[in-house]
CSV table of N, CA, C and O in Angstrom, one decimal:
chain,number,residue,atom,x,y,z
Z,27,MET,N,6.6,-57.3,181.5
Z,27,MET,CA,6.4,-56.1,180.7
Z,27,MET,C,7.5,-56.2,179.5
Z,27,MET,O,8.6,-56.5,179.8
Z,28,LYS,N,7.0,-55.8,178.3
Z,28,LYS,CA,8.0,-55.8,177.2
Z,28,LYS,C,8.8,-54.5,177.3
Z,28,LYS,O,8.5,-53.6,178.0
Z,29,ASN,N,9.9,-54.5,176.6
Z,29,ASN,CA,10.9,-53.4,176.6
Z,29,ASN,C,11.1,-52.9,175.1
Z,29,ASN,O,11.0,-53.7,174.2
Z,30,ILE,N,11.5,-51.7,175.0
Z,30,ILE,CA,11.9,-51.1,173.8
Z,30,ILE,C,12.9,-50.0,174.1
Z,30,ILE,O,12.9,-49.4,175.2
Z,31,THR,N,13.8,-49.8,173.2
Z,31,THR,CA,14.8,-48.8,173.4
Z,31,THR,C,14.7,-47.7,172.2
Z,31,THR,O,14.3,-48.0,171.1
Z,32,PHE,N,15.1,-46.5,172.6
Z,32,PHE,CA,15.2,-45.4,171.6
Z,32,PHE,C,16.5,-44.7,171.8
Z,32,PHE,O,17.1,-44.7,172.9
Z,33,TYR,N,17.1,-44.2,170.7
Z,33,TYR,CA,18.3,-43.4,170.8
Z,33,TYR,C,18.0,-42.2,171.7
Z,33,TYR,O,16.9,-41.7,171.8
Z,34,SER,N,19.0,-41.9,172.5
Z,34,SER,CA,18.8,-40.8,173.5
Z,34,SER,C,18.3,-39.5,172.9
Z,34,SER,O,17.6,-38.7,173.6
Z,35,ARG,N,18.6,-39.2,171.7
Z,35,ARG,CA,18.2,-38.0,171.1
Z,35,ARG,C,16.7,-37.9,170.9
Z,35,ARG,O,16.2,-36.8,170.8
Z,36,PHE,N,16.0,-39.0,171.1
Z,36,PHE,CA,14.5,-39.0,171.0
Z,36,PHE,C,13.8,-38.9,172.4
Z,36,PHE,O,12.6,-38.7,172.4
Z,37,GLU,N,14.6,-39.0,173.4
Z,37,GLU,CA,14.0,-39.0,174.8
Z,37,GLU,C,13.1,-37.8,175.1
Z,37,GLU,O,11.9,-37.9,175.5
Z,38,ASN,N,13.6,-36.6,174.9
Z,38,ASN,CA,12.8,-35.4,175.2
Z,38,ASN,C,11.6,-35.3,174.3
Z,38,ASN,O,10.5,-34.9,174.8
Z,39,ASP,N,11.6,-35.7,173.1
Z,39,ASP,CA,10.4,-35.6,172.2
Z,39,ASP,C,9.4,-36.6,172.7
Z,39,ASP,O,8.2,-36.3,172.7
Z,40,ILE,N,9.8,-37.8,173.1
Z,40,ILE,CA,8.9,-38.8,173.6
Z,40,ILE,C,8.2,-38.3,174.9
Z,40,ILE,O,7.0,-38.3,175.1
Z,41,LEU,N,9.0,-37.8,175.8
Z,41,LEU,CA,8.5,-37.3,177.1
Z,41,LEU,C,7.6,-36.1,177.0
Z,41,LEU,O,6.7,-35.9,177.8
Z,42,ALA,N,7.8,-35.3,175.9
Z,42,ALA,CA,6.9,-34.1,175.7
Z,42,ALA,C,5.7,-34.4,174.8
Z,42,ALA,O,4.9,-33.6,174.5
Z,43,GLY,N,5.6,-35.7,174.3
Z,43,GLY,CA,4.5,-36.1,173.5
Z,43,GLY,C,4.6,-35.6,172.1
Z,43,GLY,O,3.7,-35.6,171.3
Z,44,ARG,N,5.8,-35.2,171.6
Z,44,ARG,CA,6.0,-34.7,170.3
Z,44,ARG,C,6.3,-35.9,169.3
Z,44,ARG,O,6.2,-35.8,168.1
Z,45,LYS,N,6.8,-37.0,169.8
Z,45,LYS,CA,7.1,-38.2,169.1
Z,45,LYS,C,6.1,-39.2,169.5
Z,45,LYS,O,6.0,-39.7,170.6
Z,46,THR,N,5.2,-39.6,168.5
Z,46,THR,CA,4.1,-40.5,168.8
Z,46,THR,C,4.1,-41.8,168.0
Z,46,THR,O,3.2,-42.6,168.1
Z,47,ILE,N,5.2,-42.0,167.2
Z,47,ILE,CA,5.4,-43.3,166.5
Z,47,ILE,C,6.8,-43.6,166.5
Z,47,ILE,O,7.7,-42.7,166.7
Z,48,THR,N,7.1,-44.9,166.2
Z,48,THR,CA,8.5,-45.3,165.9
Z,48,THR,C,8.4,-46.3,164.7
Z,48,THR,O,7.4,-47.0,164.6
Z,49,LEU,N,9.3,-46.2,163.8
Z,49,LEU,CA,9.4,-47.1,162.7
Z,49,LEU,C,10.5,-48.1,162.9
Z,49,LEU,O,11.6,-47.8,163.2
Z,50,ARG,N,10.1,-49.4,162.8
Z,50,ARG,CA,11.0,-50.5,163.2
Z,50,ARG,C,11.0,-51.6,162.1
Z,50,ARG,O,10.0,-51.7,161.4
Z,51,GLU,N,12.1,-52.4,162.1
Z,51,GLU,CA,12.1,-53.6,161.3
Z,51,GLU,C,11.2,-54.7,162.0
Z,51,GLU,O,10.9,-54.5,163.2
Z,52,ALA,N,10.9,-55.7,161.3
Z,52,ALA,CA,10.0,-56.7,161.8
Z,52,ALA,C,10.4,-57.3,163.2
Z,52,ALA,O,9.6,-57.5,164.1
Z,53,SER,N,11.7,-57.5,163.3
Z,53,SER,CA,12.2,-58.2,164.6
Z,53,SER,C,12.1,-57.2,165.8
Z,53,SER,O,12.1,-57.7,166.9
Z,54,ASP,N,11.9,-55.9,165.5
Z,54,ASP,CA,11.8,-54.9,166.6
Z,54,ASP,C,10.4,-54.5,166.8
Z,54,ASP,O,10.1,-53.5,167.5
Z,55,ALA,N,9.4,-55.2,166.1
Z,55,ALA,CA,8.0,-54.7,166.1
Z,55,ALA,C,7.1,-55.8,166.7
Z,55,ALA,O,5.9,-55.8,166.3
Z,56,GLN,N,7.5,-56.5,167.6
Z,56,GLN,CA,6.7,-57.6,168.2
Z,56,GLN,C,5.8,-57.1,169.3
Z,56,GLN,O,5.9,-57.6,170.4
Z,57,PHE,N,5.0,-56.2,169.0
Z,57,PHE,CA,4.1,-55.6,169.9
Z,57,PHE,C,2.7,-55.7,169.4
Z,57,PHE,O,2.5,-55.8,168.1
Z,58,VAL,N,1.7,-55.5,170.2
Z,58,VAL,CA,0.3,-55.5,169.8
Z,58,VAL,C,-0.4,-54.3,170.5
Z,58,VAL,O,0.0,-53.9,171.6
Z,59,ALA,N,-1.5,-53.8,169.9
Z,59,ALA,CA,-2.2,-52.7,170.6
Z,59,ALA,C,-2.6,-53.1,172.0
Z,59,ALA,O,-3.0,-54.3,172.3
Z,60,GLY,N,-2.4,-52.2,172.9
Z,60,GLY,CA,-2.7,-52.4,174.3
Z,60,GLY,C,-1.5,-52.8,175.1
Z,60,GLY,O,-1.5,-52.6,176.4
Z,61,ASP,N,-0.4,-53.2,174.5
Z,61,ASP,CA,0.8,-53.5,175.3
Z,61,ASP,C,1.3,-52.3,176.0
Z,61,ASP,O,1.4,-51.2,175.4
Z,62,VAL,N,1.7,-52.4,177.3
Z,62,VAL,CA,2.4,-51.4,178.0
Z,62,VAL,C,3.9,-51.8,178.0
Z,62,VAL,O,4.2,-52.9,178.3
Z,63,VAL,N,4.7,-50.8,177.5
Z,63,VAL,CA,6.1,-51.1,177.2
Z,63,VAL,C,7.0,-50.2,178.0
Z,63,VAL,O,6.8,-49.0,178.1
Z,64,ARG,N,8.1,-50.8,178.6
Z,64,ARG,CA,9.1,-50.1,179.3
Z,64,ARG,C,10.1,-49.5,178.3
Z,64,ARG,O,10.6,-50.2,177.5
Z,65,VAL,N,10.4,-48.2,178.4
Z,65,VAL,CA,11.2,-47.5,177.5
Z,65,VAL,C,12.5,-47.1,178.1
Z,65,VAL,O,12.6,-46.5,179.2
Z,66,SER,N,13.6,-47.5,177.4
Z,66,SER,CA,15.0,-47.1,177.9
Z,66,SER,C,15.7,-46.5,176.7
Z,66,SER,O,15.4,-46.7,175.6
Z,67,ARG,N,16.8,-45.8,177.1
Z,67,ARG,CA,17.7,-45.3,176.1
Z,67,ARG,C,18.6,-46.4,175.5
Z,67,ARG,O,19.1,-47.3,176.3
Z,68,TYR,N,18.8,-46.4,174.2
Z,68,TYR,CA,19.6,-47.4,173.5
Z,68,TYR,C,21.0,-47.4,174.0
Z,68,TYR,O,21.6,-48.5,174.3
Z,69,GLU,N,21.6,-46.3,174.2
Z,69,GLU,CA,23.0,-46.1,174.5
Z,69,GLU,C,23.4,-46.7,175.8
Z,69,GLU,O,24.5,-47.3,176.0
Z,70,ASP,N,22.6,-46.5,176.8
Z,70,ASP,CA,23.0,-46.9,178.2
Z,70,ASP,C,21.9,-47.7,178.9
Z,70,ASP,O,22.0,-48.0,180.1
Z,71,GLU,N,20.8,-48.0,178.3
Z,71,GLU,CA,19.7,-48.8,178.8
Z,71,GLU,C,19.0,-48.2,180.1
Z,71,GLU,O,18.4,-48.9,180.9
Z,72,VAL,N,19.1,-46.9,180.2
Z,72,VAL,CA,18.5,-46.2,181.4
Z,72,VAL,C,17.0,-46.0,181.1
Z,72,VAL,O,16.6,-45.5,180.0
Z,73,PHE,N,16.2,-46.5,182.0
Z,73,PHE,CA,14.7,-46.4,181.8
Z,73,PHE,C,14.3,-44.9,181.9
Z,73,PHE,O,14.9,-44.1,182.7
Z,74,PHE,N,13.3,-44.5,181.1
Z,74,PHE,CA,12.9,-43.1,181.2
Z,74,PHE,C,11.3,-42.9,181.1
Z,74,PHE,O,10.8,-41.9,181.5
Z,75,CYS,N,10.6,-44.0,180.7
Z,75,CYS,CA,9.1,-43.9,180.8
Z,75,CYS,C,8.5,-45.2,180.4
Z,75,CYS,O,9.2,-46.1,180.0
Z,76,ASN,N,7.2,-45.2,180.4
Z,76,ASN,CA,6.4,-46.3,179.9
Z,76,ASN,C,5.5,-45.7,178.8
Z,76,ASN,O,5.1,-44.6,178.9
Z,77,ILE,N,5.3,-46.6,177.8
Z,77,ILE,CA,4.3,-46.2,176.7
Z,77,ILE,C,3.3,-47.3,176.6
Z,77,ILE,O,3.5,-48.4,177.0
Z,78,GLN,N,2.2,-46.9,176.0
Z,78,GLN,CA,1.2,-47.9,175.6
Z,78,GLN,C,1.1,-47.9,174.1
Z,78,GLN,O,1.0,-46.9,173.4
Z,79,VAL,N,1.2,-49.1,173.5
Z,79,VAL,CA,1.1,-49.3,172.1
Z,79,VAL,C,-0.4,-49.1,171.7
Z,79,VAL,O,-1.3,-49.8,172.2
Z,80,LEU,N,-0.6,-48.3,170.7
Z,80,LEU,CA,-2.0,-48.1,170.1
Z,80,LEU,C,-2.2,-48.9,168.9
Z,80,LEU,O,-3.4,-49.3,168.7
Z,81,ALA,N,-1.2,-49.1,168.1
Z,81,ALA,CA,-1.3,-49.9,166.8
Z,81,ALA,C,0.0,-50.2,166.3
Z,81,ALA,O,1.0,-49.5,166.5
Z,82,VAL,N,0.1,-51.3,165.5
Z,82,VAL,CA,1.3,-51.7,164.8
Z,82,VAL,C,0.8,-52.0,163.4
Z,82,VAL,O,0.0,-52.8,163.1
Z,83,THR,N,1.4,-51.2,162.4
Z,83,THR,CA,1.0,-51.2,161.1
Z,83,THR,C,2.2,-51.4,160.1
Z,83,THR,O,3.1,-50.7,160.2
Z,84,PRO,N,2.1,-52.3,159.2
Z,84,PRO,CA,3.2,-52.4,158.1
Z,84,PRO,C,3.2,-51.2,157.3
Z,84,PRO,O,2.2,-50.6,157.0
Z,85,LEU,N,4.4,-50.8,156.9
Z,85,LEU,CA,4.6,-49.6,156.1
Z,85,LEU,C,5.8,-49.7,155.2
Z,85,LEU,O,6.9,-50.1,155.7
Z,86,ASN,N,5.7,-49.4,154.0
Z,86,ASN,CA,6.8,-49.4,153.1
Z,86,ASN,C,7.6,-48.1,153.1
Z,86,ASN,O,6.9,-47.0,153.3
Z,87,PHE,N,8.9,-48.1,153.0
Z,87,PHE,CA,9.7,-46.9,153.1
Z,87,PHE,C,9.2,-45.9,152.1
Z,87,PHE,O,9.1,-44.7,152.4
Z,88,LYS,N,8.9,-46.4,150.8
Z,88,LYS,CA,8.4,-45.4,149.8
Z,88,LYS,C,7.1,-44.7,150.1
Z,88,LYS,O,6.8,-43.7,149.5
Z,89,ASP,N,6.4,-45.2,151.1
Z,89,ASP,CA,5.1,-44.6,151.5
Z,89,ASP,C,5.2,-43.6,152.7
Z,89,ASP,O,4.2,-43.1,153.1
Z,90,LEU,N,6.4,-43.4,153.2
Z,90,LEU,CA,6.6,-42.4,154.2
Z,90,LEU,C,6.2,-41.0,153.7
Z,90,LEU,O,6.5,-40.7,152.6
Z,91,ASN,N,5.4,-40.3,154.6
Z,91,ASN,CA,4.9,-39.0,154.1
Z,91,ASN,C,5.0,-38.0,155.3
Z,91,ASN,O,5.6,-38.3,156.3
Z,92,GLN,N,4.5,-36.8,155.0
Z,92,GLN,CA,4.7,-35.7,156.0
Z,92,GLN,C,4.0,-36.0,157.3
Z,92,GLN,O,4.5,-35.6,158.3
Z,93,GLN,N,2.9,-36.7,157.3
Z,93,GLN,CA,2.2,-37.1,158.5
Z,93,GLN,C,3.1,-38.0,159.4
Z,93,GLN,O,3.2,-37.7,160.6
Z,94,HIS,N,3.8,-38.9,158.8
Z,94,HIS,CA,4.7,-39.8,159.5
Z,94,HIS,C,5.9,-38.9,160.1
Z,94,HIS,O,6.2,-39.0,161.3
Z,95,ALA,N,6.4,-38.0,159.3
Z,95,ALA,CA,7.4,-37.1,159.8
Z,95,ALA,C,6.9,-36.2,161.0
Z,95,ALA,O,7.7,-36.1,161.9
Z,96,ASN,N,5.7,-35.7,160.9
Z,96,ASN,CA,5.2,-34.9,162.0
Z,96,ASN,C,5.1,-35.8,163.2
Z,96,ASN,O,5.4,-35.3,164.3
Z,97,GLN,N,4.6,-37.0,163.1
Z,97,GLN,CA,4.5,-37.9,164.3
Z,97,GLN,C,5.9,-38.3,164.8
Z,97,GLN,O,5.9,-38.7,166.0
Z,98,GLU,N,6.9,-38.2,164.0
Z,98,GLU,CA,8.3,-38.4,164.5
Z,98,GLU,C,9.0,-37.1,165.0
Z,98,GLU,O,10.1,-37.1,165.4
Z,99,ASN,N,8.3,-36.0,164.8
Z,99,ASN,CA,8.8,-34.7,165.1
Z,99,ASN,C,10.1,-34.4,164.3
Z,99,ASN,O,11.1,-33.9,164.9
Z,100,MET,N,10.0,-34.6,163.0
Z,100,MET,CA,11.1,-34.3,162.1
Z,100,MET,C,10.5,-33.8,160.7
Z,100,MET,O,9.3,-34.0,160.5
Z,101,THR,N,11.4,-33.4,159.9
Z,101,THR,CA,11.0,-33.1,158.5
Z,101,THR,C,11.0,-34.5,157.8
Z,101,THR,O,11.6,-35.5,158.3
Z,102,LEU,N,10.3,-34.5,156.7
Z,102,LEU,CA,10.3,-35.8,155.9
Z,102,LEU,C,11.7,-36.2,155.4
Z,102,LEU,O,12.0,-37.4,155.5
Z,103,ASP,N,12.5,-35.3,155.0
Z,103,ASP,CA,13.9,-35.6,154.6
Z,103,ASP,C,14.7,-36.1,155.8
Z,103,ASP,O,15.4,-37.1,155.6
Z,104,GLU,N,14.5,-35.5,156.9
Z,104,GLU,CA,15.2,-36.0,158.1
Z,104,GLU,C,14.8,-37.5,158.5
Z,104,GLU,O,15.6,-38.3,158.8
Z,105,LEU,N,13.5,-37.7,158.4
Z,105,LEU,CA,13.0,-39.0,158.7
Z,105,LEU,C,13.5,-40.1,157.8
Z,105,LEU,O,14.0,-41.1,158.2
Z,106,LYS,N,13.5,-39.8,156.5
Z,106,LYS,CA,14.0,-40.7,155.5
Z,106,LYS,C,15.5,-41.0,155.7
Z,106,LYS,O,15.9,-42.1,155.6
Z,107,GLN,N,16.2,-40.0,156.1
Z,107,GLN,CA,17.7,-40.1,156.3
Z,107,GLN,C,17.9,-41.0,157.6
Z,107,GLN,O,18.8,-41.9,157.6
Z,108,VAL,N,17.2,-40.7,158.6
Z,108,VAL,CA,17.4,-41.5,159.9
Z,108,VAL,C,17.0,-42.9,159.7
Z,108,VAL,O,17.8,-43.8,160.1
Z,109,ILE,N,15.9,-43.2,159.0
Z,109,ILE,CA,15.5,-44.6,158.7
Z,109,ILE,C,16.6,-45.3,157.8
Z,109,ILE,O,17.0,-46.4,158.1
Z,110,SER,N,17.1,-44.6,156.8
Z,110,SER,CA,18.1,-45.1,155.9
Z,110,SER,C,19.4,-45.4,156.7
Z,110,SER,O,20.1,-46.4,156.4
Z,111,ASP,N,19.7,-44.6,157.7
Z,111,ASP,CA,21.0,-44.8,158.5
Z,111,ASP,C,20.8,-46.0,159.4
Z,111,ASP,O,21.7,-46.7,159.6
Z,112,ILE,N,19.6,-46.1,160.0
Z,112,ILE,CA,19.4,-47.2,161.0
Z,112,ILE,C,19.2,-48.5,160.3
Z,112,ILE,O,19.7,-49.6,160.7
Z,113,TYR,N,18.4,-48.5,159.2
Z,113,TYR,CA,18.0,-49.7,158.5
Z,113,TYR,C,18.4,-49.6,157.0
Z,113,TYR,O,17.5,-49.5,156.1
Z,114,PRO,N,19.7,-49.5,156.6
Z,114,PRO,CA,20.1,-49.3,155.2
Z,114,PRO,C,19.5,-50.4,154.3
Z,114,PRO,O,19.5,-51.6,154.6
Z,115,GLY,N,18.8,-49.9,153.3
Z,115,GLY,CA,18.2,-50.8,152.2
Z,115,GLY,C,16.9,-51.5,152.6
Z,115,GLY,O,16.3,-52.2,151.8
Z,116,LEU,N,16.4,-51.2,153.8
Z,116,LEU,CA,15.2,-51.9,154.3
Z,116,LEU,C,14.0,-51.1,153.7
Z,116,LEU,O,13.9,-49.9,153.9
Z,117,ASN,N,13.1,-51.9,153.1
Z,117,ASN,CA,11.9,-51.2,152.6
Z,117,ASN,C,10.6,-51.5,153.4
Z,117,ASN,O,9.7,-50.8,153.4
Z,118,GLU,N,10.6,-52.7,154.1
Z,118,GLU,CA,9.4,-53.1,154.8
Z,118,GLU,C,9.6,-52.7,156.3
Z,118,GLU,O,10.4,-53.3,157.0
Z,119,LEU,N,8.9,-51.8,156.7
Z,119,LEU,CA,8.9,-51.3,158.1
Z,119,LEU,C,7.6,-51.6,158.8
Z,119,LEU,O,6.6,-51.9,158.2
Z,120,PHE,N,7.6,-51.3,160.1
Z,120,PHE,CA,6.4,-51.4,160.9
Z,120,PHE,C,6.3,-50.1,161.7
Z,120,PHE,O,7.3,-49.7,162.3
Z,121,MET,N,5.2,-49.5,161.6
Z,121,MET,CA,4.9,-48.3,162.4
Z,121,MET,C,4.2,-48.6,163.7
Z,121,MET,O,3.2,-49.2,163.7
Z,122,ILE,N,4.9,-48.3,164.8
Z,122,ILE,CA,4.3,-48.5,166.1
Z,122,ILE,C,3.8,-47.2,166.6
Z,122,ILE,O,4.6,-46.3,166.9
Z,123,GLU,N,2.5,-47.1,166.7
Z,123,GLU,CA,1.9,-45.9,167.3
Z,123,GLU,C,1.8,-46.1,168.8
Z,123,GLU,O,1.4,-47.1,169.3
Z,124,PHE,N,2.1,-45.0,169.6
Z,124,PHE,CA,2.1,-45.1,171.0
Z,124,PHE,C,1.7,-43.8,171.7
Z,124,PHE,O,1.7,-42.8,171.1
Z,125,ARG,N,1.4,-44.0,173.0
Z,125,ARG,CA,1.1,-42.8,173.8
Z,125,ARG,C,1.9,-43.0,175.1
Z,125,ARG,O,2.1,-44.1,175.6
Z,126,LEU,N,2.3,-41.8,175.6
Z,126,LEU,CA,3.0,-41.8,176.9
Z,126,LEU,C,2.1,-42.2,178.0
Z,126,LEU,O,1.0,-41.7,178.1
Z,127,MET,N,2.6,-43.0,178.9
Z,127,MET,CA,1.7,-43.4,180.1
Z,127,MET,C,2.0,-42.5,181.2
Z,127,MET,O,3.0,-41.9,181.4
């Protein structure tokens, strides 16, 4: 089974189904639709759920919109700031859509 980590601040949103996508750089987006993935917290690697990948789609930073923010359970400004903090200067992202298993 493949693995993915999320910052702990996203755990509750994932478990409640409020966060249904993640935006990653290419090296963190090696998934395909149908993959079942083991999810852990980034900070301490504690497992907290499994997700199923629904789709992996290329996405440019400049194309982030309110729908993406809603799927991340954030405002658009918050989403852009978080992505800029995690991946400074990166324009080519991959959107991984998922559902909680």
